[in-house]
mmCIF file with all atom_site columns, C-alpha atoms in Angstrom:
data_model
loop_
_atom_site.group_PDB
_atom_site.id
_atom_site.type_symbol
_atom_site.label_atom_id
_atom_site.label_alt_id
_atom_site.label_comp_id
_atom_site.label_asym_id
_atom_site.label_entity_id
_atom_site.label_seq_id
_atom_site.pdbx_PDB_ins_code
_atom_site.Cartn_x
_atom_site.Cartn_y
_atom_site.Cartn_z
_atom_site.occupancy
_atom_site.B_iso_or_equiv
_atom_site.pdbx_formal_charge
_atom_site.auth_seq_id
_atom_site.auth_comp_id
_atom_site.auth_asym_id
_atom_site.auth_atom_id
_atom_site.pdbx_PDB_model_num
ATOM 1   C CA . MET A 1 1   ? 111.016 -181.614 56.581 1.00 0.00 ? 1   MET A CA 1
ATOM 2   C CA . GLY A 1 2   ? 109.979 -178.382 58.396 1.00 0.00 ? 2   GLY A CA 1
ATOM 3   C CA . VAL A 1 3   ? 111.638 -176.062 55.568 1.00 0.00 ? 3   VAL A CA 1
ATOM 4   C CA . VAL A 1 4   ? 109.687 -177.938 52.875 1.00 0.00 ? 4   VAL A CA 1
ATOM 5   C CA . VAL A 1 5   ? 106.382 -177.355 54.714 1.00 0.00 ? 5   VAL A CA 1
ATOM 6   C CA . VAL A 1 6   ? 106.943 -173.540 55.208 1.00 0.00 ? 6   VAL A CA 1
ATOM 7   C CA . SER A 1 7   ? 108.165 -173.283 51.476 1.00 0.00 ? 7   SER A CA 1
ATOM 8   C CA . ARG A 1 8   ? 105.166 -174.778 50.348 1.00 0.00 ? 8   ARG A CA 1
ATOM 9   C CA . LEU A 1 9   ? 102.598 -172.482 52.623 1.00 0.00 ? 9   LEU A CA 1
ATOM 10  C CA . ARG A 1 10  ? 104.663 -169.804 51.172 1.00 0.00 ? 10  ARG A CA 1
ATOM 11  C CA . ARG A 1 11  ? 103.720 -170.729 47.686 1.00 0.00 ? 11  ARG A CA 1
ATOM 12  C CA . ARG A 1 12  ? 100.090 -171.171 48.577 1.00 0.00 ? 12  ARG A CA 1
ATOM 13  C CA . ALA A 1 13  ? 99.765  -167.987 50.390 1.00 0.00 ? 13  ALA A CA 1
ATOM 14  C CA . GLY A 1 14  ? 101.103 -166.191 47.056 1.00 0.00 ? 14  GLY A CA 1
ATOM 15  C CA . THR A 1 15  ? 98.500  -167.822 44.995 1.00 0.00 ? 15  THR A CA 1
ATOM 16  C CA . ALA A 1 16  ? 95.675  -166.570 47.107 1.00 0.00 ? 16  ALA A CA 1
ATOM 17  C CA . ALA A 1 17  ? 92.671  -164.674 45.225 1.00 0.00 ? 17  ALA A CA 1
ATOM 18  C CA . PRO A 1 18  ? 93.357  -160.833 45.027 1.00 0.00 ? 18  PRO A CA 1
ATOM 19  C CA . ARG A 1 19  ? 90.981  -158.370 47.439 1.00 0.00 ? 19  ARG A CA 1
ATOM 20  C CA . ALA A 1 20  ? 87.895  -157.050 45.846 1.00 0.00 ? 20  ALA A CA 1
ATOM 21  C CA . ARG A 1 21  ? 88.540  -153.565 44.238 1.00 0.00 ? 21  ARG A CA 1
ATOM 22  C CA . GLY A 1 22  ? 86.298  -150.781 44.952 1.00 0.00 ? 22  GLY A CA 1
ATOM 23  C CA . PHE A 1 23  ? 84.240  -148.569 42.266 1.00 0.00 ? 23  PHE A CA 1
ATOM 24  C CA . THR A 1 24  ? 86.367  -145.726 40.438 1.00 0.00 ? 24  THR A CA 1
ATOM 25  C CA . LEU A 1 25  ? 85.271  -142.299 40.847 1.00 0.00 ? 25  LEU A CA 1
ATOM 26  C CA . ILE A 1 26  ? 84.287  -142.247 37.105 1.00 0.00 ? 26  ILE A CA 1
ATOM 27  C CA . GLU A 1 27  ? 82.274  -145.350 37.443 1.00 0.00 ? 27  GLU A CA 1
ATOM 28  C CA . VAL A 1 28  ? 80.401  -143.391 40.659 1.00 0.00 ? 28  VAL A CA 1
ATOM 29  C CA . LEU A 1 29  ? 79.798  -140.314 38.467 1.00 0.00 ? 29  LEU A CA 1
ATOM 30  C CA . LEU A 1 30  ? 78.269  -142.331 35.289 1.00 0.00 ? 30  LEU A CA 1
ATOM 31  C CA . ALA A 1 31  ? 76.289  -144.398 37.477 1.00 0.00 ? 31  ALA A CA 1
ATOM 32  C CA . MET A 1 32  ? 74.990  -140.982 38.965 1.00 0.00 ? 32  MET A CA 1
ATOM 33  C CA . VAL A 1 33  ? 74.508  -139.611 35.478 1.00 0.00 ? 33  VAL A CA 1
ATOM 34  C CA . LEU A 1 34  ? 72.394  -142.685 34.564 1.00 0.00 ? 34  LEU A CA 1
ATOM 35  C CA . LEU A 1 35  ? 70.269  -142.170 37.652 1.00 0.00 ? 35  LEU A CA 1
ATOM 36  C CA . VAL A 1 36  ? 69.578  -138.508 37.148 1.00 0.00 ? 36  VAL A CA 1
ATOM 37  C CA . ALA A 1 37  ? 68.640  -139.399 33.510 1.00 0.00 ? 37  ALA A CA 1
ATOM 38  C CA . GLY A 1 38  ? 66.106  -142.148 34.290 1.00 0.00 ? 38  GLY A CA 1
ATOM 39  C CA . LEU A 1 39  ? 64.497  -140.060 36.728 1.00 0.00 ? 39  LEU A CA 1
ATOM 40  C CA . THR A 1 40  ? 64.137  -137.019 34.320 1.00 0.00 ? 40  THR A CA 1
ATOM 41  C CA . LEU A 1 41  ? 62.901  -139.376 31.873 1.00 0.00 ? 41  LEU A CA 1
ATOM 42  C CA . ALA A 1 42  ? 60.293  -140.573 34.430 1.00 0.00 ? 42  ALA A CA 1
ATOM 43  C CA . PHE A 1 43  ? 59.364  -137.420 35.536 1.00 0.00 ? 43  PHE A CA 1
ATOM 44  C CA . ALA A 1 44  ? 58.972  -136.166 32.029 1.00 0.00 ? 44  ALA A CA 1
ATOM 45  C CA . THR A 1 45  ? 56.561  -138.900 31.436 1.00 0.00 ? 45  THR A CA 1
ATOM 46  C CA . LEU A 1 46  ? 54.527  -138.789 34.660 1.00 0.00 ? 46  LEU A CA 1
ATOM 47  C CA . SER A 1 47  ? 54.230  -134.808 33.881 1.00 0.00 ? 47  SER A CA 1
ATOM 48  C CA . ALA A 1 48  ? 53.146  -135.648 30.280 1.00 0.00 ? 48  ALA A CA 1
ATOM 49  C CA . ALA A 1 49  ? 50.346  -138.036 31.261 1.00 0.00 ? 49  ALA A CA 1
ATOM 50  C CA . THR A 1 50  ? 49.241  -135.816 34.039 1.00 0.00 ? 50  THR A CA 1
ATOM 51  C CA . LYS A 1 51  ? 48.811  -132.869 31.434 1.00 0.00 ? 51  LYS A CA 1
ATOM 52  C CA . THR A 1 52  ? 47.089  -135.345 29.188 1.00 0.00 ? 52  THR A CA 1
ATOM 53  C CA . ALA A 1 53  ? 44.935  -136.628 32.011 1.00 0.00 ? 53  ALA A CA 1
ATOM 54  C CA . SER A 1 54  ? 44.076  -132.795 32.974 1.00 0.00 ? 54  SER A CA 1
ATOM 55  C CA . ARG A 1 55  ? 43.334  -131.769 29.442 1.00 0.00 ? 55  ARG A CA 1
ATOM 56  C CA . GLY A 1 56  ? 40.922  -134.599 28.820 1.00 0.00 ? 56  GLY A CA 1
ATOM 57  C CA . GLU A 1 57  ? 39.232  -134.167 31.779 1.00 0.00 ? 57  GLU A CA 1
ATOM 58  C CA . THR A 1 58  ? 38.937  -130.178 31.206 1.00 0.00 ? 58  THR A CA 1
ATOM 59  C CA . LEU A 1 59  ? 37.492  -131.149 27.387 1.00 0.00 ? 59  LEU A CA 1
ATOM 60  C CA . ALA A 1 60  ? 34.839  -133.694 28.834 1.00 0.00 ? 60  ALA A CA 1
ATOM 61  C CA . GLN A 1 61  ? 33.672  -131.187 31.297 1.00 0.00 ? 61  GLN A CA 1
ATOM 62  C CA . ARG A 1 62  ? 33.422  -128.510 28.568 1.00 0.00 ? 62  ARG A CA 1
ATOM 63  C CA . SER A 1 63  ? 31.504  -131.179 26.267 1.00 0.00 ? 63  SER A CA 1
ATOM 64  C CA . GLU A 1 64  ? 29.086  -131.953 29.344 1.00 0.00 ? 64  GLU A CA 1
ATOM 65  C CA . ARG A 1 65  ? 28.462  -128.233 29.880 1.00 0.00 ? 65  ARG A CA 1
ATOM 66  C CA . GLU A 1 66  ? 28.075  -127.572 25.928 1.00 0.00 ? 66  GLU A CA 1
ATOM 67  C CA . ARG A 1 67  ? 25.347  -130.529 25.953 1.00 0.00 ? 67  ARG A CA 1
ATOM 68  C CA . ALA A 1 68  ? 23.637  -129.680 28.897 1.00 0.00 ? 68  ALA A CA 1
ATOM 69  C CA . VAL A 1 69  ? 23.283  -125.892 28.064 1.00 0.00 ? 69  VAL A CA 1
ATOM 70  C CA . ALA A 1 70  ? 22.650  -126.726 24.480 1.00 0.00 ? 70  ALA A CA 1
ATOM 71  C CA . GLY A 1 71  ? 19.810  -129.504 25.180 1.00 0.00 ? 71  GLY A CA 1
ATOM 72  C CA . PHE A 1 72  ? 18.124  -126.783 27.586 1.00 0.00 ? 72  PHE A CA 1
ATOM 73  C CA . LEU A 1 73  ? 18.062  -124.141 25.154 1.00 0.00 ? 73  LEU A CA 1
ATOM 74  C CA . ARG A 1 74  ? 16.626  -126.319 22.136 1.00 0.00 ? 74  ARG A CA 1
ATOM 75  C CA . LYS A 1 75  ? 14.105  -127.852 24.737 1.00 0.00 ? 75  LYS A CA 1
ATOM 76  C CA . ARG A 1 76  ? 12.697  -124.553 25.828 1.00 0.00 ? 76  ARG A CA 1
ATOM 77  C CA . ILE A 1 77  ? 12.802  -122.620 22.574 1.00 0.00 ? 77  ILE A CA 1
ATOM 78  C CA . ALA A 1 78  ? 11.163  -125.705 20.693 1.00 0.00 ? 78  ALA A CA 1
ATOM 79  C CA . ALA A 1 79  ? 8.297   -125.753 23.154 1.00 0.00 ? 79  ALA A CA 1
ATOM 80  C CA . THR A 1 80  ? 7.710   -122.003 22.280 1.00 0.00 ? 80  THR A CA 1
ATOM 81  C CA . ARG A 1 81  ? 3.679   -121.905 22.015 1.00 0.00 ? 81  ARG A CA 1
ATOM 82  C CA . PRO A 1 82  ? 1.603   -118.734 19.974 1.00 0.00 ? 82  PRO A CA 1
ATOM 83  C CA . ILE A 1 83  ? 0.472   -117.362 23.182 1.00 0.00 ? 83  ILE A CA 1
ATOM 84  C CA . PRO A 1 84  ? 0.682   -113.591 24.013 1.00 0.00 ? 84  PRO A CA 1
ATOM 85  C CA . PHE A 1 85  ? 2.174   -112.301 26.972 1.00 0.00 ? 85  PHE A CA 1
ATOM 86  C CA . ALA A 1 86  ? 1.883   -108.738 26.325 1.00 0.00 ? 86  ALA A CA 1
ATOM 87  C CA . PHE A 1 87  ? -0.034  -106.035 23.879 1.00 0.00 ? 87  PHE A CA 1
ATOM 88  C CA . ASP A 1 88  ? 1.673   -103.107 22.080 1.00 0.00 ? 88  ASP A CA 1
ATOM 89  C CA . GLN A 1 89  ? 0.256   -100.289 23.642 1.00 0.00 ? 89  GLN A CA 1
ATOM 90  C CA . ALA A 1 90  ? 0.260   -98.224  20.636 1.00 0.00 ? 90  ALA A CA 1
ATOM 91  C CA . THR A 1 91  ? -0.888  -100.903 18.010 1.00 0.00 ? 91  THR A CA 1
ATOM 92  C CA . ALA A 1 92  ? -2.818  -103.362 20.046 1.00 0.00 ? 92  ALA A CA 1
ATOM 93  C CA . VAL A 1 93  ? -0.513  -105.944 18.293 1.00 0.00 ? 93  VAL A CA 1
ATOM 94  C CA . PRO A 1 94  ? -0.198  -109.167 20.584 1.00 0.00 ? 94  PRO A CA 1
ATOM 95  C CA . GLN A 1 95  ? 3.468   -109.784 21.634 1.00 0.00 ? 95  GLN A CA 1
ATOM 96  C CA . ARG A 1 96  ? 4.128   -113.473 21.334 1.00 0.00 ? 96  ARG A CA 1
ATOM 97  C CA . PHE A 1 97  ? 7.730   -113.549 20.018 1.00 0.00 ? 97  PHE A CA 1
ATOM 98  C CA . VAL A 1 98  ? 10.082  -110.621 20.749 1.00 0.00 ? 98  VAL A CA 1
ATOM 99  C CA . GLY A 1 99  ? 13.531  -111.494 19.433 1.00 0.00 ? 99  GLY A CA 1
ATOM 100 C CA . GLU A 1 100 ? 16.872  -109.104 19.411 1.00 0.00 ? 100 GLU A CA 1
ATOM 101 C CA . PRO A 1 101 ? 20.644  -109.946 19.611 1.00 0.00 ? 101 PRO A CA 1
ATOM 102 C CA . ASP A 1 102 ? 20.957  -109.997 23.092 1.00 0.00 ? 102 ASP A CA 1
ATOM 103 C CA . ARG A 1 103 ? 17.340  -111.005 24.458 1.00 0.00 ? 103 ARG A CA 1
ATOM 104 C CA . LEU A 1 104 ? 14.627  -113.676 23.306 1.00 0.00 ? 104 LEU A CA 1
ATOM 105 C CA . ARG A 1 105 ? 11.186  -113.522 25.071 1.00 0.00 ? 105 ARG A CA 1
ATOM 106 C CA . PHE A 1 106 ? 8.479   -116.165 24.306 1.00 0.00 ? 106 PHE A CA 1
ATOM 107 C CA . VAL A 1 107 ? 5.653   -118.540 26.097 1.00 0.00 ? 107 VAL A CA 1
ATOM 108 C CA . ALA A 1 108 ? 6.327   -122.099 26.879 1.00 0.00 ? 108 ALA A CA 1
ATOM 109 C CA . ASP A 1 109 ? 4.634   -124.506 29.185 1.00 0.00 ? 109 ASP A CA 1
ATOM 110 C CA . LEU A 1 110 ? 7.211   -124.768 32.012 1.00 0.00 ? 110 LEU A CA 1
ATOM 111 C CA . PRO A 1 111 ? 7.956   -128.712 33.272 1.00 0.00 ? 111 PRO A CA 1
ATOM 112 C CA . ASP A 1 112 ? 6.890   -129.572 36.522 1.00 0.00 ? 112 ASP A CA 1
ATOM 113 C CA . TYR A 1 113 ? 10.517  -129.809 37.739 1.00 0.00 ? 113 TYR A CA 1
ATOM 114 C CA . LEU A 1 114 ? 11.194  -125.929 37.253 1.00 0.00 ? 114 LEU A CA 1
ATOM 115 C CA . GLY A 1 115 ? 8.051   -124.573 38.719 1.00 0.00 ? 115 GLY A CA 1
ATOM 116 C CA . GLN A 1 116 ? 4.248   -124.769 38.871 1.00 0.00 ? 116 GLN A CA 1
ATOM 117 C CA . GLY A 1 117 ? 3.734   -126.041 35.416 1.00 0.00 ? 117 GLY A CA 1
ATOM 118 C CA . GLY A 1 118 ? 1.538   -124.101 33.087 1.00 0.00 ? 118 GLY A CA 1
ATOM 119 C CA . PRO A 1 119 ? 2.363   -121.062 30.426 1.00 0.00 ? 119 PRO A CA 1
ATOM 120 C CA . TYR A 1 120 ? 5.512   -119.075 31.565 1.00 0.00 ? 120 TYR A CA 1
ATOM 121 C CA . LEU A 1 121 ? 7.332   -116.130 30.060 1.00 0.00 ? 121 LEU A CA 1
ATOM 122 C CA . HIS A 1 122 ? 10.877  -117.297 29.201 1.00 0.00 ? 122 HIS A CA 1
ATOM 123 C CA . ASP A 1 123 ? 13.265  -114.273 29.085 1.00 0.00 ? 123 ASP A CA 1
ATOM 124 C CA . PHE A 1 124 ? 16.588  -114.959 27.987 1.00 0.00 ? 124 PHE A CA 1
ATOM 125 C CA . ALA A 1 125 ? 18.824  -112.046 28.246 1.00 0.00 ? 125 ALA A CA 1
ATOM 126 C CA . ILE A 1 126 ? 22.785  -111.866 27.695 1.00 0.00 ? 126 ILE A CA 1
ATOM 127 C CA . GLU A 1 127 ? 24.592  -109.583 29.639 1.00 0.00 ? 127 GLU A CA 1
ATOM 128 C CA . ASN A 1 128 ? 28.274  -108.509 28.922 1.00 0.00 ? 128 ASN A CA 1
ATOM 129 C CA . ASP A 1 129 ? 30.767  -107.378 31.260 1.00 0.00 ? 129 ASP A CA 1
ATOM 130 C CA . GLY A 1 130 ? 33.838  -105.855 29.760 1.00 0.00 ? 130 GLY A CA 1
ATOM 131 C CA . ASP A 1 131 ? 35.340  -108.645 27.673 1.00 0.00 ? 131 ASP A CA 1
ATOM 132 C CA . GLN A 1 132 ? 32.865  -111.665 29.353 1.00 0.00 ? 132 GLN A CA 1
ATOM 133 C CA . ALA A 1 133 ? 29.397  -112.378 28.628 1.00 0.00 ? 133 ALA A CA 1
ATOM 134 C CA . ARG A 1 134 ? 26.780  -114.413 30.402 1.00 0.00 ? 134 ARG A CA 1
ATOM 135 C CA . MET A 1 135 ? 23.295  -115.791 29.688 1.00 0.00 ? 135 MET A CA 1
ATOM 136 C CA . LEU A 1 136 ? 20.302  -115.445 32.233 1.00 0.00 ? 136 LEU A CA 1
ATOM 137 C CA . LEU A 1 137 ? 16.935  -116.808 32.352 1.00 0.00 ? 137 LEU A CA 1
ATOM 138 C CA . SER A 1 138 ? 13.887  -115.270 34.054 1.00 0.00 ? 138 SER A CA 1
ATOM 139 C CA . LEU A 1 139 ? 10.562  -116.818 34.209 1.00 0.00 ? 139 LEU A CA 1
ATOM 140 C CA . SER A 1 140 ? 7.216   -115.270 34.863 1.00 0.00 ? 140 SER A CA 1
ATOM 141 C CA . MET A 1 141 ? 3.586   -116.835 34.715 1.00 0.00 ? 141 MET A CA 1
ATOM 142 C CA . VAL A 1 142 ? 1.540   -115.819 32.039 1.00 0.00 ? 142 VAL A CA 1
ATOM 143 C CA . LEU A 1 143 ? -2.272  -115.706 32.226 1.00 0.00 ? 143 LEU A CA 1
ATOM 144 C CA . ALA A 1 144 ? -4.866  -114.528 29.642 1.00 0.00 ? 144 ALA A CA 1
ATOM 145 C CA . GLY A 1 145 ? -2.542  -112.994 27.466 1.00 0.00 ? 145 GLY A CA 1
ATOM 146 C CA . GLU A 1 146 ? -0.830  -110.727 30.511 1.00 0.00 ? 146 GLU A CA 1
ATOM 147 C CA . THR A 1 147 ? 2.413   -111.513 32.232 1.00 0.00 ? 147 THR A CA 1
ATOM 148 C CA . ILE A 1 148 ? 1.876   -111.705 35.899 1.00 0.00 ? 148 ILE A CA 1
ATOM 149 C CA . LYS A 1 149 ? 4.274   -109.942 38.243 1.00 0.00 ? 149 LYS A CA 1
ATOM 150 C CA . ASP A 1 150 ? 5.305   -111.858 41.038 1.00 0.00 ? 150 ASP A CA 1
ATOM 151 C CA . PRO A 1 151 ? 4.837   -109.836 44.379 1.00 0.00 ? 151 PRO A CA 1
ATOM 152 C CA . GLN A 1 152 ? 8.284   -111.549 45.479 1.00 0.00 ? 152 GLN A CA 1
ATOM 153 C CA . PRO A 1 153 ? 10.016  -111.975 42.205 1.00 0.00 ? 153 PRO A CA 1
ATOM 154 C CA . ARG A 1 154 ? 13.047  -114.634 41.897 1.00 0.00 ? 154 ARG A CA 1
ATOM 155 C CA . PRO A 1 155 ? 16.429  -113.268 40.694 1.00 0.00 ? 155 PRO A CA 1
ATOM 156 C CA . PRO A 1 156 ? 17.496  -114.488 37.293 1.00 0.00 ? 156 PRO A CA 1
ATOM 157 C CA . GLU A 1 157 ? 19.010  -117.863 37.086 1.00 0.00 ? 157 GLU A CA 1
ATOM 158 C CA . LEU A 1 158 ? 22.455  -117.925 35.773 1.00 0.00 ? 158 LEU A CA 1
ATOM 159 C CA . LEU A 1 159 ? 22.250  -120.312 32.728 1.00 0.00 ? 159 LEU A CA 1
ATOM 160 C CA . ILE A 1 160 ? 25.973  -120.050 31.513 1.00 0.00 ? 160 ILE A CA 1
ATOM 161 C CA . ASP A 1 161 ? 28.869  -117.828 32.060 1.00 0.00 ? 161 ASP A CA 1
ATOM 162 C CA . GLY A 1 162 ? 32.565  -117.352 30.997 1.00 0.00 ? 162 GLY A CA 1
ATOM 163 C CA . LEU A 1 163 ? 31.792  -116.329 27.205 1.00 0.00 ? 163 LEU A CA 1
ATOM 164 C CA . LYS A 1 164 ? 33.345  -114.415 25.361 1.00 0.00 ? 164 LYS A CA 1
ATOM 165 C CA . SER A 1 165 ? 30.304  -113.531 23.261 1.00 0.00 ? 165 SER A CA 1
ATOM 166 C CA . ALA A 1 166 ? 26.538  -114.750 22.745 1.00 0.00 ? 166 ALA A CA 1
ATOM 167 C CA . ARG A 1 167 ? 23.699  -113.827 20.314 1.00 0.00 ? 167 ARG A CA 1
ATOM 168 C CA . PHE A 1 168 ? 20.709  -114.785 18.930 1.00 0.00 ? 168 PHE A CA 1
ATOM 169 C CA . ARG A 1 169 ? 19.246  -114.797 15.281 1.00 0.00 ? 169 ARG A CA 1
ATOM 170 C CA . TYR A 1 170 ? 15.856  -115.439 13.558 1.00 0.00 ? 170 TYR A CA 1
ATOM 171 C CA . ARG A 1 171 ? 14.738  -116.942 10.335 1.00 0.00 ? 171 ARG A CA 1
ATOM 172 C CA . SER A 1 172 ? 11.454  -117.176 8.509  1.00 0.00 ? 172 SER A CA 1
ATOM 173 C CA . ILE A 1 173 ? 9.713   -117.123 5.158  1.00 0.00 ? 173 ILE A CA 1
ATOM 174 C CA . ASP A 1 174 ? 10.668  -113.859 2.936  1.00 0.00 ? 174 ASP A CA 1
ATOM 175 C CA . PRO A 1 175 ? 6.969   -113.081 2.090  1.00 0.00 ? 175 PRO A CA 1
ATOM 176 C CA . GLN A 1 176 ? 8.111   -111.689 -1.430 1.00 0.00 ? 176 GLN A CA 1
ATOM 177 C CA . ARG A 1 177 ? 9.901   -114.649 -2.270 1.00 0.00 ? 177 ARG A CA 1
ATOM 178 C CA . GLY A 1 178 ? 7.852   -117.258 -0.894 1.00 0.00 ? 178 GLY A CA 1
ATOM 179 C CA . GLU A 1 179 ? 11.179  -119.059 0.150  1.00 0.00 ? 179 GLU A CA 1
ATOM 180 C CA . LEU A 1 180 ? 13.213  -118.947 3.654  1.00 0.00 ? 180 LEU A CA 1
ATOM 181 C CA . GLY A 1 181 ? 14.830  -115.494 3.687  1.00 0.00 ? 181 GLY A CA 1
ATOM 182 C CA . GLU A 1 182 ? 18.165  -114.551 5.454  1.00 0.00 ? 182 GLU A CA 1
ATOM 183 C CA . TRP A 1 183 ? 18.959  -114.652 9.202  1.00 0.00 ? 183 TRP A CA 1
ATOM 184 C CA . GLN A 1 184 ? 17.920  -111.487 11.031 1.00 0.00 ? 184 GLN A CA 1
ATOM 185 C CA . GLU A 1 185 ? 19.550  -110.039 13.987 1.00 0.00 ? 185 GLU A CA 1
ATOM 186 C CA . ARG A 1 186 ? 15.973  -108.472 15.199 1.00 0.00 ? 186 ARG A CA 1
ATOM 187 C CA . TRP A 1 187 ? 12.618  -110.347 14.804 1.00 0.00 ? 187 TRP A CA 1
ATOM 188 C CA . ALA A 1 188 ? 10.151  -107.725 13.172 1.00 0.00 ? 188 ALA A CA 1
ATOM 189 C CA . THR A 1 189 ? 6.989   -109.437 13.815 1.00 0.00 ? 189 THR A CA 1
ATOM 190 C CA . PRO A 1 190 ? 6.516   -110.203 17.044 1.00 0.00 ? 190 PRO A CA 1
ATOM 191 C CA . GLU A 1 191 ? 2.752   -111.269 16.586 1.00 0.00 ? 191 GLU A CA 1
ATOM 192 C CA . GLN A 1 192 ? 4.207   -114.320 14.626 1.00 0.00 ? 192 GLN A CA 1
ATOM 193 C CA . LEU A 1 193 ? 6.532   -117.134 15.453 1.00 0.00 ? 193 LEU A CA 1
ATOM 194 C CA . PRO A 1 194 ? 10.012  -117.467 13.199 1.00 0.00 ? 194 PRO A CA 1
ATOM 195 C CA . LEU A 1 195 ? 10.407  -120.779 11.923 1.00 0.00 ? 195 LEU A CA 1
ATOM 196 C CA . PHE A 1 196 ? 14.203  -120.981 13.323 1.00 0.00 ? 196 PHE A CA 1
ATOM 197 C CA . VAL A 1 197 ? 16.431  -119.455 16.181 1.00 0.00 ? 197 VAL A CA 1
ATOM 198 C CA . GLU A 1 198 ? 19.928  -119.573 16.038 1.00 0.00 ? 198 GLU A CA 1
ATOM 199 C CA . VAL A 1 199 ? 22.031  -119.444 19.135 1.00 0.00 ? 199 VAL A CA 1
ATOM 200 C CA . ASN A 1 200 ? 25.841  -118.434 18.585 1.00 0.00 ? 200 ASN A CA 1
ATOM 201 C CA . LEU A 1 201 ? 28.152  -118.804 21.663 1.00 0.00 ? 201 LEU A CA 1
ATOM 202 C CA . VAL A 1 202 ? 31.884  -118.339 21.735 1.00 0.00 ? 202 VAL A CA 1
ATOM 203 C CA . ASP A 1 203 ? 33.563  -119.313 24.910 1.00 0.00 ? 203 ASP A CA 1
ATOM 204 C CA . ARG A 1 204 ? 36.276  -117.036 26.474 1.00 0.00 ? 204 ARG A CA 1
ATOM 205 C CA . ASP A 1 205 ? 39.135  -118.317 24.862 1.00 0.00 ? 205 ASP A CA 1
ATOM 206 C CA . GLY A 1 206 ? 37.500  -117.912 21.564 1.00 0.00 ? 206 GLY A CA 1
ATOM 207 C CA . ARG A 1 207 ? 36.407  -121.318 20.800 1.00 0.00 ? 207 ARG A CA 1
ATOM 208 C CA . ALA A 1 208 ? 32.995  -121.116 19.011 1.00 0.00 ? 208 ALA A CA 1
ATOM 209 C CA . TRP A 1 209 ? 30.155  -123.966 20.315 1.00 0.00 ? 209 TRP A CA 1
ATOM 210 C CA . PRO A 1 210 ? 28.624  -125.922 17.754 1.00 0.00 ? 210 PRO A CA 1
ATOM 211 C CA . PRO A 1 211 ? 25.936  -123.848 15.840 1.00 0.00 ? 211 PRO A CA 1
ATOM 212 C CA . LEU A 1 212 ? 22.589  -124.635 17.564 1.00 0.00 ? 212 LEU A CA 1
ATOM 213 C CA . ILE A 1 213 ? 19.450  -124.000 15.146 1.00 0.00 ? 213 ILE A CA 1
ATOM 214 C CA . VAL A 1 214 ? 16.305  -124.771 16.807 1.00 0.00 ? 214 VAL A CA 1
ATOM 215 C CA . SER A 1 215 ? 13.005  -125.003 14.492 1.00 0.00 ? 215 SER A CA 1
ATOM 216 C CA . LEU A 1 216 ? 9.695   -124.139 16.041 1.00 0.00 ? 216 LEU A CA 1
ATOM 217 C CA . PRO A 1 217 ? 7.125   -126.847 15.435 1.00 0.00 ? 217 PRO A CA 1
ATOM 218 C CA . LEU A 1 218 ? 4.244   -124.280 16.069 1.00 0.00 ? 218 LEU A CA 1
ATOM 219 C CA . ALA A 1 219 ? 5.252   -121.307 14.164 1.00 0.00 ? 219 ALA A CA 1
ATOM 220 C CA . SER A 1 220 ? 2.439   -122.111 11.442 1.00 0.00 ? 220 SER A CA 1
ATOM 221 C CA . ALA A 1 221 ? -0.216  -121.748 14.622 1.00 0.00 ? 221 ALA A CA 1
ATOM 222 C CA . SER A 1 222 ? 0.988   -118.091 14.958 1.00 0.00 ? 222 SER A CA 1
ATOM 223 C CA . GLY A 1 223 ? 0.212   -117.190 10.885 1.00 0.00 ? 223 GLY A CA 1
ATOM 224 C CA . GLY A 1 224 ? 3.822   -118.029 9.787  1.00 0.00 ? 224 GLY A CA 1
ATOM 225 C CA . PHE A 1 225 ? 4.323   -120.422 6.727  1.00 0.00 ? 225 PHE A CA 1
ATOM 226 C CA . VAL A 1 226 ? 6.309   -123.634 7.031  1.00 0.00 ? 226 VAL A CA 1
ATOM 227 C CA . PRO A 1 227 ? 7.881   -124.796 3.936  1.00 0.00 ? 227 PRO A CA 1
ATOM 228 C CA . GLU A 1 228 ? 8.014   -128.691 2.889  1.00 0.00 ? 228 GLU A CA 1
ATOM 229 C CA . LEU A 1 229 ? 11.429  -129.765 3.069  1.00 0.00 ? 229 LEU A CA 1
#
């Protein structure tokens, strides 16, 4: 009887579940490869998303800067009044609008938030420093056709920098043809206002700003002819 019990116990022990098998080296390497591939893909996706967000933020900042500068220029130039700020010593011709490729001078009422109000000479100047350009604005009070010198003049305000190039152009009626003439690099009749002023700006990376063309509503008050459009 005892022999039979021992025999049965031996048979049961022989049919017990086998011990758990560990991972092979190939399986471990494959898992590591898959893990590295997943991490690489996740890092590439995160990097691309970060670059896209950064690029979008840069574009948004650039667009906001363009809108702010263009809006300021448009409002100031459109507010030009046919008020002289000086007289030519040789010809006694009143200087109401002096326009050059890199400088623009005219009189406009200054908003209260920029100063004390009233007519002020707006002097926009473009300065080039090597391969960079910037635009500055100087303001001076005008009284009885003369520019009042401030005993303590303020330095010019920086309007925009980081430009590759900047220039002004002017357009009015061709007196011989009685129609709009070509764009001019210099305004030849300072006693009158042009009909249009164009501001061309190019960023340092070579990207041109949207064209800014400003109409001067009071051009006819200075002797200019405003065509019917």
